mmCIF file of C-alpha atoms and ligand atoms in Angstrom:
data_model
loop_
_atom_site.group_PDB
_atom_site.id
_atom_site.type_symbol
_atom_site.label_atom_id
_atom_site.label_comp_id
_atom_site.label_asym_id
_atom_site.label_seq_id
_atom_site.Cartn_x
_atom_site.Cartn_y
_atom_site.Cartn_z
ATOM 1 C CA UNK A 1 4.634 -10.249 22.344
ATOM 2 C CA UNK A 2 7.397 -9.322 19.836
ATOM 3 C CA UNK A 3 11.037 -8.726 21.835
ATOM 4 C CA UNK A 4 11.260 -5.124 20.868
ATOM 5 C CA UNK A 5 12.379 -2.045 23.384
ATOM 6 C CA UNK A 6 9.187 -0.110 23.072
ATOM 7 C CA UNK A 7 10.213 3.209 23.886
ATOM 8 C CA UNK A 8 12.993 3.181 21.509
ATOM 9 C CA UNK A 9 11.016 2.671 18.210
ATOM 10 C CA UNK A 10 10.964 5.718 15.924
ATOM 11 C CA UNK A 11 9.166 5.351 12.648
ATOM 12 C CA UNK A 12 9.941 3.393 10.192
ATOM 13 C CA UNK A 13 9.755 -0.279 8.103
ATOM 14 C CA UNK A 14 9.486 -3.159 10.617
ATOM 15 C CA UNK A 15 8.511 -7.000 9.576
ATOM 16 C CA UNK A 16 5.205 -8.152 11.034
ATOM 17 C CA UNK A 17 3.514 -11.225 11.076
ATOM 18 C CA UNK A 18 1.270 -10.330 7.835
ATOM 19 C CA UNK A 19 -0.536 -7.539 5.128
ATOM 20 C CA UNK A 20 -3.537 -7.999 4.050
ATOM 21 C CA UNK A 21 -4.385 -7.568 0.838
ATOM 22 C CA UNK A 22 -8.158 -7.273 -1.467
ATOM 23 C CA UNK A 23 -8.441 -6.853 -5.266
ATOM 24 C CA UNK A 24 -10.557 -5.174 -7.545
ATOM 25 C CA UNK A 25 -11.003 -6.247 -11.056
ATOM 26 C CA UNK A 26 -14.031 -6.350 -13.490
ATOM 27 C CA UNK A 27 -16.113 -3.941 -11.492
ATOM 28 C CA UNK A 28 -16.125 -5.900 -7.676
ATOM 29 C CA UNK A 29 -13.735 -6.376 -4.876
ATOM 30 C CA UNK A 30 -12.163 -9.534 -4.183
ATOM 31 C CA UNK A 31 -11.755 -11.531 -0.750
ATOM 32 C CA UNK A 32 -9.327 -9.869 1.574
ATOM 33 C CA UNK A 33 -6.174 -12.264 1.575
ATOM 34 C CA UNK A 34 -3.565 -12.450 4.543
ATOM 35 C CA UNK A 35 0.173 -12.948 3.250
ATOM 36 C CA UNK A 36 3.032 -13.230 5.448
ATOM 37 C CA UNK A 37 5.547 -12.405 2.883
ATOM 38 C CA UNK A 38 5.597 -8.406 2.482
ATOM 39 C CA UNK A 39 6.998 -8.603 -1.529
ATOM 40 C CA UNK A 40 4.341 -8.014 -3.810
ATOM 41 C CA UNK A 41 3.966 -9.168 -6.918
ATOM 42 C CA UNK A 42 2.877 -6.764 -9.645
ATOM 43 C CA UNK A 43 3.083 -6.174 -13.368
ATOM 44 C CA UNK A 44 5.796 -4.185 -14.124
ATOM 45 C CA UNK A 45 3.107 -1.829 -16.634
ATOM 46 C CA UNK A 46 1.285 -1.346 -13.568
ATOM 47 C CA UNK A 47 0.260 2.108 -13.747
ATOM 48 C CA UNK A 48 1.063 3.000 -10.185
ATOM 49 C CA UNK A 49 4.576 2.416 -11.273
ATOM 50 C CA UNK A 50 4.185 4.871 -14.395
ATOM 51 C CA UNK A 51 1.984 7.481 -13.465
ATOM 52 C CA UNK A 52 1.944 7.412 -9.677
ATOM 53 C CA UNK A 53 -1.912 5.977 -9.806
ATOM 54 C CA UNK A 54 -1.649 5.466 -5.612
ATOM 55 C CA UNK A 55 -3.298 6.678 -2.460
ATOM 56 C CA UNK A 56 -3.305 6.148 1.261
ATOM 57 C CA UNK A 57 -3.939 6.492 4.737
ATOM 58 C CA UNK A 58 -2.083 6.742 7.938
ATOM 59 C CA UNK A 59 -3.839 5.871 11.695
ATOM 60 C CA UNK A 60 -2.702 4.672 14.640
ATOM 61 C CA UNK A 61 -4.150 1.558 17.104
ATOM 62 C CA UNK A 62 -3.415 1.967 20.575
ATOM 63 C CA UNK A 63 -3.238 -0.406 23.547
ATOM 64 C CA UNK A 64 -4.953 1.683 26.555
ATOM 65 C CA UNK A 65 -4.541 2.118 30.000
ATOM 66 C CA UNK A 66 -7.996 -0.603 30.437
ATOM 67 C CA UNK A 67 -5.928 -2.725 28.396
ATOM 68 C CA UNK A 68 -7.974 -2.403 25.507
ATOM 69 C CA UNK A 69 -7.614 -1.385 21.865
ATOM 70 C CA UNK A 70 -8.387 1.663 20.070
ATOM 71 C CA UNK A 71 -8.422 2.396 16.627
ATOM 72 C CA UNK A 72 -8.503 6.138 16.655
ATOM 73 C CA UNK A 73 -11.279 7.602 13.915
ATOM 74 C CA UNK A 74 -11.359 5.366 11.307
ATOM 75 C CA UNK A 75 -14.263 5.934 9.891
ATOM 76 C CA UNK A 76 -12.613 9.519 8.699
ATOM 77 C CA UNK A 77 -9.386 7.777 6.919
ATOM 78 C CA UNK A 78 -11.739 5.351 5.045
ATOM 79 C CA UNK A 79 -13.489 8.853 3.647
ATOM 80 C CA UNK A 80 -10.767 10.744 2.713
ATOM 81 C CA UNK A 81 -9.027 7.419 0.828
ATOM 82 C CA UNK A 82 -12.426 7.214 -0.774
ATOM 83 C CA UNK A 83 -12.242 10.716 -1.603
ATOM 84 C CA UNK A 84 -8.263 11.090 -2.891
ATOM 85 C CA UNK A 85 -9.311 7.860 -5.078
ATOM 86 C CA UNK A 86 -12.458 9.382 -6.415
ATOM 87 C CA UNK A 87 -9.518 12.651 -7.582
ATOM 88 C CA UNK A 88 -7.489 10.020 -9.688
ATOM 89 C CA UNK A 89 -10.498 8.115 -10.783
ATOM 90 C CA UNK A 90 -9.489 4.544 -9.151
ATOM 91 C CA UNK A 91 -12.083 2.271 -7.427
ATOM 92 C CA UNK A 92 -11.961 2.447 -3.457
ATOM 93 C CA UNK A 93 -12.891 -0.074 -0.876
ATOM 94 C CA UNK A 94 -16.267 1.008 1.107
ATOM 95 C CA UNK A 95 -15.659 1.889 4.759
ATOM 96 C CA UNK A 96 -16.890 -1.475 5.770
ATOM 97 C CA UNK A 97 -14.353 -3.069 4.053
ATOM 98 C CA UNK A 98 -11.337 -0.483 5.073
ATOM 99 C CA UNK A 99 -12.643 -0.891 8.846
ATOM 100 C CA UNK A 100 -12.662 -4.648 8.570
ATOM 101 C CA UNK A 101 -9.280 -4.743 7.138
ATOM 102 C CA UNK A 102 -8.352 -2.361 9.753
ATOM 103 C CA UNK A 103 -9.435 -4.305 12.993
ATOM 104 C CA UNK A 104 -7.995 -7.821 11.354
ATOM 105 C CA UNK A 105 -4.425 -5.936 10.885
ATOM 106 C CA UNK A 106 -4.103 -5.360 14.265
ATOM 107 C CA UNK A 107 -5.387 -8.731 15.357
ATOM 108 C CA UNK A 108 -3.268 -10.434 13.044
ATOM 109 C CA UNK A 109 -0.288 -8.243 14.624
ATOM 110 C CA UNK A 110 -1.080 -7.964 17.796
ATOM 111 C CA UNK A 111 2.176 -9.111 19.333
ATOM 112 C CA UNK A 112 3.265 -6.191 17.401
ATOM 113 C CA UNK A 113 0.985 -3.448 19.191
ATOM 114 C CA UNK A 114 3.034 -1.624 21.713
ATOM 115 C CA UNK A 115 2.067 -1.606 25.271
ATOM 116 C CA UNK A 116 0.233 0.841 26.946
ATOM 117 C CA UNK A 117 2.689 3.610 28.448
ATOM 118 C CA UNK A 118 5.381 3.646 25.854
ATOM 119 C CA UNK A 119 4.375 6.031 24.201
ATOM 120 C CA UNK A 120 4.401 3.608 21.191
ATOM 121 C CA UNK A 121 1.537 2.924 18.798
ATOM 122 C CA UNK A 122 0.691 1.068 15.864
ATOM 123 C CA UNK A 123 0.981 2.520 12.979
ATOM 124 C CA UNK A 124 -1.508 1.322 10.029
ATOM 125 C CA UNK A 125 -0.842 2.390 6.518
ATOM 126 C CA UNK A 126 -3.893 1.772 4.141
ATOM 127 C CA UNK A 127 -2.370 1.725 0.548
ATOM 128 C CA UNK A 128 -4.281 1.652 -2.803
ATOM 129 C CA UNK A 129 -2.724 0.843 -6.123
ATOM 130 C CA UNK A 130 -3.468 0.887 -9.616
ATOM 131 C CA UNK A 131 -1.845 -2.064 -10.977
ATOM 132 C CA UNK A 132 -3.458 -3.289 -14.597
ATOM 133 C CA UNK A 133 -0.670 -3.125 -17.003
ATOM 134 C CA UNK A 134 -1.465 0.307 -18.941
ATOM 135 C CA UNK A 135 0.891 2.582 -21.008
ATOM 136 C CA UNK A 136 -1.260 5.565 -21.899
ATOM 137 C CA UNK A 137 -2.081 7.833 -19.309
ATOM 138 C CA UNK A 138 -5.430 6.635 -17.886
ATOM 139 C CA UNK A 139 -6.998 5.924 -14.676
ATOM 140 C CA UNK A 140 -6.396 2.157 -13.286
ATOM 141 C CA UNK A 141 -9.239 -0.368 -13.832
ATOM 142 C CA UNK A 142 -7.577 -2.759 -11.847
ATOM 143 C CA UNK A 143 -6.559 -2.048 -7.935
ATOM 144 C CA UNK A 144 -4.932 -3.610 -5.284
ATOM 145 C CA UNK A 145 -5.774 -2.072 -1.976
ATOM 146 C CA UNK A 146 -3.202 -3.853 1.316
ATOM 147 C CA UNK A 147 -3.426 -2.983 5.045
ATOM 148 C CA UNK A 148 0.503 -2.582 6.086
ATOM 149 C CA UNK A 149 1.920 -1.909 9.712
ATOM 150 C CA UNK A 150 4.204 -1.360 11.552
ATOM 151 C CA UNK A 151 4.572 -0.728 15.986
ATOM 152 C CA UNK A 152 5.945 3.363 15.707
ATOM 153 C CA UNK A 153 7.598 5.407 18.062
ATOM 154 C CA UNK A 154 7.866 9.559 17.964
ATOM 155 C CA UNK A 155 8.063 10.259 14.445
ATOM 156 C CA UNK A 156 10.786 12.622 14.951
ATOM 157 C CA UNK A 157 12.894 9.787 17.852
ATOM 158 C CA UNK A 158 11.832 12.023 20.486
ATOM 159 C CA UNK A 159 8.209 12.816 22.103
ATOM 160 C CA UNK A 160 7.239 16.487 22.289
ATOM 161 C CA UNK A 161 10.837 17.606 21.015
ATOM 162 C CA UNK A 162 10.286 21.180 19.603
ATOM 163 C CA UNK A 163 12.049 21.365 16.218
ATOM 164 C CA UNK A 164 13.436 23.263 13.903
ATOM 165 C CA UNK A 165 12.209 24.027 10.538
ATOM 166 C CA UNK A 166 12.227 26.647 7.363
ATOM 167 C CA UNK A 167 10.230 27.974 5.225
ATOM 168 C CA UNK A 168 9.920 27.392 1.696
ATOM 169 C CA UNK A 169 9.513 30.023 -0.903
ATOM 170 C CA UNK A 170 11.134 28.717 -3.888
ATOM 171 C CA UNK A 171 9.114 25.258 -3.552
ATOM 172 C CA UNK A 172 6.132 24.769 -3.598
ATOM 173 C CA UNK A 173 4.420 20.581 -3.052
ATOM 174 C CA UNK A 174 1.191 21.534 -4.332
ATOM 175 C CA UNK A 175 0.227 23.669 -7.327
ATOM 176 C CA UNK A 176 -2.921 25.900 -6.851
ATOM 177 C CA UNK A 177 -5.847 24.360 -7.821
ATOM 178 C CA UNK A 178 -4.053 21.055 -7.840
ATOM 179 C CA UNK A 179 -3.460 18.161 -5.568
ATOM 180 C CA UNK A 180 -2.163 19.399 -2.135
ATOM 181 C CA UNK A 181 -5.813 18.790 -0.261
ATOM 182 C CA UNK A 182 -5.880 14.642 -1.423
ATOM 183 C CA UNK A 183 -3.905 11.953 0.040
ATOM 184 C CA UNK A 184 -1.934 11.099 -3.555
ATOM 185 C CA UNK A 185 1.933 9.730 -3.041
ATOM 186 C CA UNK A 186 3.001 11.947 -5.898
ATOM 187 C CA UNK A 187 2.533 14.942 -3.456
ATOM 188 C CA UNK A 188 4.841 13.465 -0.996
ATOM 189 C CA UNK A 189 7.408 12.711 -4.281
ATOM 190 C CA UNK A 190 6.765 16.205 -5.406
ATOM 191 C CA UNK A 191 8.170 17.603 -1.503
ATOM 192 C CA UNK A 192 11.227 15.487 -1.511
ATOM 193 C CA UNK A 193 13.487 17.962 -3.599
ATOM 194 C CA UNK A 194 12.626 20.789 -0.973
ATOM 195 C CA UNK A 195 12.732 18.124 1.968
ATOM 196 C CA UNK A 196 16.552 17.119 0.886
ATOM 197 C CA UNK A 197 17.670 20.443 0.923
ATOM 198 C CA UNK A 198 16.230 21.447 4.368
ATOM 199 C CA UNK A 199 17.503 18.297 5.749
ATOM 200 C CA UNK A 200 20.928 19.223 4.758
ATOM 201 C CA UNK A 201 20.703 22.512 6.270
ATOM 202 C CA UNK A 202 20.094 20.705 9.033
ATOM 203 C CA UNK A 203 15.881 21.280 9.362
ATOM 204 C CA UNK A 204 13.522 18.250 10.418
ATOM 205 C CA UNK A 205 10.672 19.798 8.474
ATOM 206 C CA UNK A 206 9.359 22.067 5.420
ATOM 207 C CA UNK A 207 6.666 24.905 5.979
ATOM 208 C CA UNK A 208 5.422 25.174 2.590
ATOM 209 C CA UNK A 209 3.445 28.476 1.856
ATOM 210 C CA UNK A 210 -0.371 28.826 -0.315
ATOM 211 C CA UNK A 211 1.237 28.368 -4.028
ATOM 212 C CA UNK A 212 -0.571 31.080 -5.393
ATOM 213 C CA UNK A 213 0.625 34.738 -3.656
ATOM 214 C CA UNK A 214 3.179 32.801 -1.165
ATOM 215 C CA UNK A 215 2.070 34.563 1.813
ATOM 216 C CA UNK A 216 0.281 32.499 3.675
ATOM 217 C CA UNK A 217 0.695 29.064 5.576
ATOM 218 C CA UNK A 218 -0.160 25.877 3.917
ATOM 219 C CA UNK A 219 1.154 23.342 6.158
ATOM 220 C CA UNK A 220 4.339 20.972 6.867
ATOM 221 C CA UNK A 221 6.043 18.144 4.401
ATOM 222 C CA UNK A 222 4.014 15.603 6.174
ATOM 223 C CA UNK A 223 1.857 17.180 9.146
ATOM 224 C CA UNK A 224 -0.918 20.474 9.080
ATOM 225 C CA UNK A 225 0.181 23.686 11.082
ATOM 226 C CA UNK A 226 -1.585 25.570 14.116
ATOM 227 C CA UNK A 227 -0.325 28.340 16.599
ATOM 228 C CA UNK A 228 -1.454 29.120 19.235
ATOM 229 C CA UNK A 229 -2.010 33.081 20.682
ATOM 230 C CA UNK A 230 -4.122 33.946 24.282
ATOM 231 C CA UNK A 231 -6.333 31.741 23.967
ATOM 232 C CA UNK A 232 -7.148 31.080 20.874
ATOM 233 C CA UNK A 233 -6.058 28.201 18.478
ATOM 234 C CA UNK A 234 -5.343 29.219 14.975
ATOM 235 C CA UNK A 235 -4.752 26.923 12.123
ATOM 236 C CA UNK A 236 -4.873 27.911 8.501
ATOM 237 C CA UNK A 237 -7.745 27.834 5.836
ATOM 238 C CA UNK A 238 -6.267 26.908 2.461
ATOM 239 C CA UNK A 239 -7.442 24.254 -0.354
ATOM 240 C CA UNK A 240 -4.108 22.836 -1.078
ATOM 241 C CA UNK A 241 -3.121 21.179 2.508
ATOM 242 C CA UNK A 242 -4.732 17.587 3.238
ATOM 243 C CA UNK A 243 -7.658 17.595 5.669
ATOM 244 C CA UNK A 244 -5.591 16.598 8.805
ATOM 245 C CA UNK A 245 -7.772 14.540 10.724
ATOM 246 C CA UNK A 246 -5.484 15.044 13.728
ATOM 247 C CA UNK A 247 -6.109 19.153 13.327
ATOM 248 C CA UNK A 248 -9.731 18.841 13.280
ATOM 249 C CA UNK A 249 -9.806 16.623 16.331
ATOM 250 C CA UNK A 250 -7.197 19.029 18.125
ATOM 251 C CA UNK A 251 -9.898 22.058 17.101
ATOM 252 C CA UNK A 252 -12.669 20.058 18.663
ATOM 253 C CA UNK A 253 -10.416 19.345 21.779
ATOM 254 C CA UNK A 254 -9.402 23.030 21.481
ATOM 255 C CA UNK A 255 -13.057 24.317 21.877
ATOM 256 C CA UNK A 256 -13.546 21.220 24.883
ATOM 257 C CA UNK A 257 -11.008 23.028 26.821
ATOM 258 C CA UNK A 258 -12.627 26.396 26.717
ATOM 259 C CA UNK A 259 -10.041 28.142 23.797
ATOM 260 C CA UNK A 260 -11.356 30.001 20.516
ATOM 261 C CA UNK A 261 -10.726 28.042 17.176
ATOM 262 C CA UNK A 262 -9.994 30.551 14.230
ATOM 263 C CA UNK A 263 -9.428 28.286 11.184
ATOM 264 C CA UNK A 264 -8.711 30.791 8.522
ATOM 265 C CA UNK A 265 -5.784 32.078 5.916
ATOM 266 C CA UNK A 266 -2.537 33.111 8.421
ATOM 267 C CA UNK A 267 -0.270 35.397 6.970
ATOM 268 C CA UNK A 268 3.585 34.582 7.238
ATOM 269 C CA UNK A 269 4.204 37.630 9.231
ATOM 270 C CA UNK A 270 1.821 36.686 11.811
ATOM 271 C CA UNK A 271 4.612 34.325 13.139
ATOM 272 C CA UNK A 272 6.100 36.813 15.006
ATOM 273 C CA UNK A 273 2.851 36.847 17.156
ATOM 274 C CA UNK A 274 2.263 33.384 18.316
ATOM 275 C CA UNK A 275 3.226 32.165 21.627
ATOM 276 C CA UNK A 276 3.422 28.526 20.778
ATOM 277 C CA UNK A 277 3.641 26.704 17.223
ATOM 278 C CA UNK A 278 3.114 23.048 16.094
ATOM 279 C CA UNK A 279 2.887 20.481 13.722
ATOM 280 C CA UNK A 280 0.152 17.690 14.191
ATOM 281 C CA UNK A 281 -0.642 14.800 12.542
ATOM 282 C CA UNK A 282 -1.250 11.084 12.914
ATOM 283 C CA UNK A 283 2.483 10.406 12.239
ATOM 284 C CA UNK A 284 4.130 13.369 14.848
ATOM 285 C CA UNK A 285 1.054 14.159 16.868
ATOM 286 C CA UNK A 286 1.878 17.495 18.270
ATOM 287 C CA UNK A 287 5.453 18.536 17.307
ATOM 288 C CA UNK A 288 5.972 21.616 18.917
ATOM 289 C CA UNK A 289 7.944 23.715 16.831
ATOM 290 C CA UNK A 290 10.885 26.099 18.834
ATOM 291 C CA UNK A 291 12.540 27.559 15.558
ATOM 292 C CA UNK A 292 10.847 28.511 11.933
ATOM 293 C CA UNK A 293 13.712 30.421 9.437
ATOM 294 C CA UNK A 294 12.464 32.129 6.962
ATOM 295 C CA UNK A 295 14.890 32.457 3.585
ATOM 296 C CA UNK A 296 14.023 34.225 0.249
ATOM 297 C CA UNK A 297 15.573 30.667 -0.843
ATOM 298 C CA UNK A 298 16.550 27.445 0.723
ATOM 299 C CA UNK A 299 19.607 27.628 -0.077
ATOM 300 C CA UNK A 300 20.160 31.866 0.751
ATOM 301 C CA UNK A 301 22.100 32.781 3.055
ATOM 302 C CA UNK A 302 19.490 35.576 4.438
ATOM 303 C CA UNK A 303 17.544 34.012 7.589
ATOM 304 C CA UNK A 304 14.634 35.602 9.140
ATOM 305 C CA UNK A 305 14.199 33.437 12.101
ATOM 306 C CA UNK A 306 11.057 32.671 14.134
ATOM 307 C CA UNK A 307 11.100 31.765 17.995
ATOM 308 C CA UNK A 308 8.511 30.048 19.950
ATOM 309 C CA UNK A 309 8.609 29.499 23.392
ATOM 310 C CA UNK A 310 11.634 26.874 24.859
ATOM 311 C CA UNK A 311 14.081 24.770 22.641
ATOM 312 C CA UNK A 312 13.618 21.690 25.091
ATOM 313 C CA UNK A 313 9.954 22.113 26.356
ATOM 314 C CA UNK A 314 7.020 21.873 24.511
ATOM 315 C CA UNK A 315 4.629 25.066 25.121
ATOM 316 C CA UNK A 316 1.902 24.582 27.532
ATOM 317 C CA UNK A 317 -1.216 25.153 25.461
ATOM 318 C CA UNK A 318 0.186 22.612 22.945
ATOM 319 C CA UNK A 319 0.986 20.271 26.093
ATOM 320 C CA UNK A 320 -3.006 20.594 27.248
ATOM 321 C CA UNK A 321 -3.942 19.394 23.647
ATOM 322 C CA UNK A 322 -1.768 16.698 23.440
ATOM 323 C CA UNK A 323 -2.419 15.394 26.717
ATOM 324 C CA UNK A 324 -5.849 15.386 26.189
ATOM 325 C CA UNK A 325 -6.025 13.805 22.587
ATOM 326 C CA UNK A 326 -3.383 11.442 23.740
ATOM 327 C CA UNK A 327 -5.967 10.373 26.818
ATOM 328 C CA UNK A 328 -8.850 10.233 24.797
ATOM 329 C CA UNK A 329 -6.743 7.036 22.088
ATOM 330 C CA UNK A 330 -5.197 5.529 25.719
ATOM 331 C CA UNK A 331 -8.165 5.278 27.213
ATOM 332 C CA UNK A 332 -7.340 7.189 30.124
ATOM 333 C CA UNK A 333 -10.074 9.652 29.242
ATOM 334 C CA UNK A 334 -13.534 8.904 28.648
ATOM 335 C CA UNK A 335 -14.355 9.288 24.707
ATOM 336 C CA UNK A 336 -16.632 12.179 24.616
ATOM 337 C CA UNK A 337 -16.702 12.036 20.947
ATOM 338 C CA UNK A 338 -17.154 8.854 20.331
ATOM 339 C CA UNK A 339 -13.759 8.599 17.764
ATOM 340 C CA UNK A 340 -12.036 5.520 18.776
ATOM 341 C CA UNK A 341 -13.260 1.940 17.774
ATOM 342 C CA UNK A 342 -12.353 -1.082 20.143
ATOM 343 C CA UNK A 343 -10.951 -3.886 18.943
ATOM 344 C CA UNK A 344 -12.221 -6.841 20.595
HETATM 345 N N1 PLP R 1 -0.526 17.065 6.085
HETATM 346 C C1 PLP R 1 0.257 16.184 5.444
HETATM 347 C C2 PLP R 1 0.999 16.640 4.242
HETATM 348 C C3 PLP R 1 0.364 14.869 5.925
HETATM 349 O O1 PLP R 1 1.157 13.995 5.320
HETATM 350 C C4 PLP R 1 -0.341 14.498 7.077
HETATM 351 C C5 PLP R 1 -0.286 13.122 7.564
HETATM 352 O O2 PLP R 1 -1.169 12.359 7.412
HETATM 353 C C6 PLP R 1 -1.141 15.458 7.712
HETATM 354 C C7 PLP R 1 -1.202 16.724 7.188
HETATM 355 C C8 PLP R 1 -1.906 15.107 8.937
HETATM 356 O O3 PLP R 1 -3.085 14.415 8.632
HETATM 357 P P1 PLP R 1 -3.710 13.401 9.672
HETATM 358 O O4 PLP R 1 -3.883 14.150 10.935
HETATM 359 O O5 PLP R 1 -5.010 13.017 9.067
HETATM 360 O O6 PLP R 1 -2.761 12.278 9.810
HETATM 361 C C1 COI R 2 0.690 10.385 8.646
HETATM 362 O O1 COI R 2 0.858 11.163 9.590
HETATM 363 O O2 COI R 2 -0.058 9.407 8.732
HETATM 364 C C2 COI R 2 1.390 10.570 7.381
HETATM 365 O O3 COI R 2 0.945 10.025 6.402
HETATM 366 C C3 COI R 2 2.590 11.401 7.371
HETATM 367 C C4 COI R 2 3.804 10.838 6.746
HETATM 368 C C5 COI R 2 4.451 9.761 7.505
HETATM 369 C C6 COI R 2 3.708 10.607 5.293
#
């Protein structure tokens, strides 16, 4: 077992024992190699490097209360990888092979996989790269798809901290019609402009707004959105966010604990009626949200602020969710669902 303090990880780079790695030239997919350096070397015409020709994934393995390990819905990041590579026209390992590559990560970095009751996980962080050397603007014939890792805390440092965060109207990370609903890197590059200035100001997060009319919700820099009002669990409908696979597990857990799922387009002014708002995703989980400001501009000085229940507590709808969802990938409820995958 690595000598790490468990409950102090947040997220971010952390050497392991090994990446694995599987290539695909002329047409097949290669043998999946295990390296224990993390440096890659690539071609520097590599036309991930050029014309951001890369995908991924994010999941989390957890070590459970049985002492076991989960792998929490696989099956769903393989998809959606397949599905953001099918958008850019790359090649994209079959699920059998992402599932295989997930389970041998873990093994191979299992001193790495937080105990149960830290509240720790391990992070897994599929990649896929185009990497023949090309200089026109063309899809990748060549791809080099790696299985990275690292043991993760709370995304933000601290567990079901509510947080602050504004809205955007001046940005937008995904263009109508465009690329906001697949897992591409360049939509992450395309939020960091936006990002930067909210950090300054002092935000953890961007609430980006549908492109088109701005006035609905999209969804977070890196997480999807949901509110909560009565009893009912609202989340919005939109083609440019990514299919959170957290969000559509919460919605199922929703309905399991008796609330009303309305998954449809949410209207910024229908802030001012929810009793409890968060971000979820693999990365934060839930991230209850205390604060959104609203600004004509990021950088105006006119705020139209938000509140949602307690700055230090997280509300106690969003608490039910997590608890449960958390359960289900600790093992410390029974898997009604069937969505985790033990790794013997
Ligand atoms: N939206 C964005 C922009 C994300 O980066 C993520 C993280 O993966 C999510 C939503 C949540 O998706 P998931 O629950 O599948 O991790
Ligand atoms: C995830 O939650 O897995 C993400 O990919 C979000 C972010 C860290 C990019």
């Amino acid at each position: 077992m690595a000598n790490l303090d468990w409950t102090k990880l947040g997220f971010g780079y952390r050497k392991t024992n090994t990446i694995l790695s599987c290539s695909y030239k002329d047409g097949q997919w290669g043998p999946v190699e295990s390296h224990t350096d993390d440096n890659l070397t690539i071609n520097a015409f590599a036309g991930a490097l050029h014309y951001s020709i890369e995908c991924f994934e994010g999941l989390k393995a957890f070590r459970g209360a049985d002492g076991k390990v989960r792998l929490f819905r696989p099956e769903e990041n393989a998809k959606r990888l397949q599905r953001s590579a099918n958008y850019i026209g790359i090649a994209a390992p079959s699920v059998d092979r992402f599932i295989e590559m997930c389970v041998r990560a873990v093994k191979e970095n299992i001193d790495f996989l937080p105990p149960y009751g830290t509240n720790a996980s391990m992070y897994l962080r599929p990649t896929l790269i185009g990497v023949n050397p090309q200089l026109g603007v063309k899809s990748s014939t060549e791809c080099l798809f790696l299985m990275l890792c690292a043991p993760v805390g709370a995304y933000t440092g601290s567990t079901l901290q509510p947080s602050y965060v504004v809205i955007s109207r001046d940005y937008d990370r995904a263009a109508p019609n465009g690329t906001g609903s697949f897992k591409l890197g360049s939509n992450y590059a395309a939020s960091l402009y936006s990002y930067n200035l909210a950090h300054k100001l002092g935000y953890e997060a961007v609430l980006y707004l549908d492109p088109l009319h701005h006035q609905y919700i999209d969804e977070f820099n890196s997480s999807n959105f949901f509110a909560i009002r009565g009893n009912s669990y609202i989340t919005p409908k939109s083609d440019t966010i990514l299919p959170s696979i957290t969000n559509k597990s919460l919605e199922t857990v929703a309905k399991e604990l008796g609330m009303t799922v309305e998954r449809r387009p949410v209207p910024v002014e229908e802030l001012s009626t929810f009793e409890e708002v968060g971000e979820c995703g693999t990365a934060v989980v839930i991230t209850p949200v205390y604060q959104i400001d609203d600004r004509p501009a990021l950088e105006s000085s006119e705020v139209k602020p938000y509140y949602f229940g307690s700055k230090d507590q997280c509300g106690p709808k969003s608490l039910k969710l997590y608890q449960m969802i958390r359960g289900i990938q600790d093992g410390e409820i029974e898997d009604p669902f069937g969505w985790c995958l033990l790794v013997d």
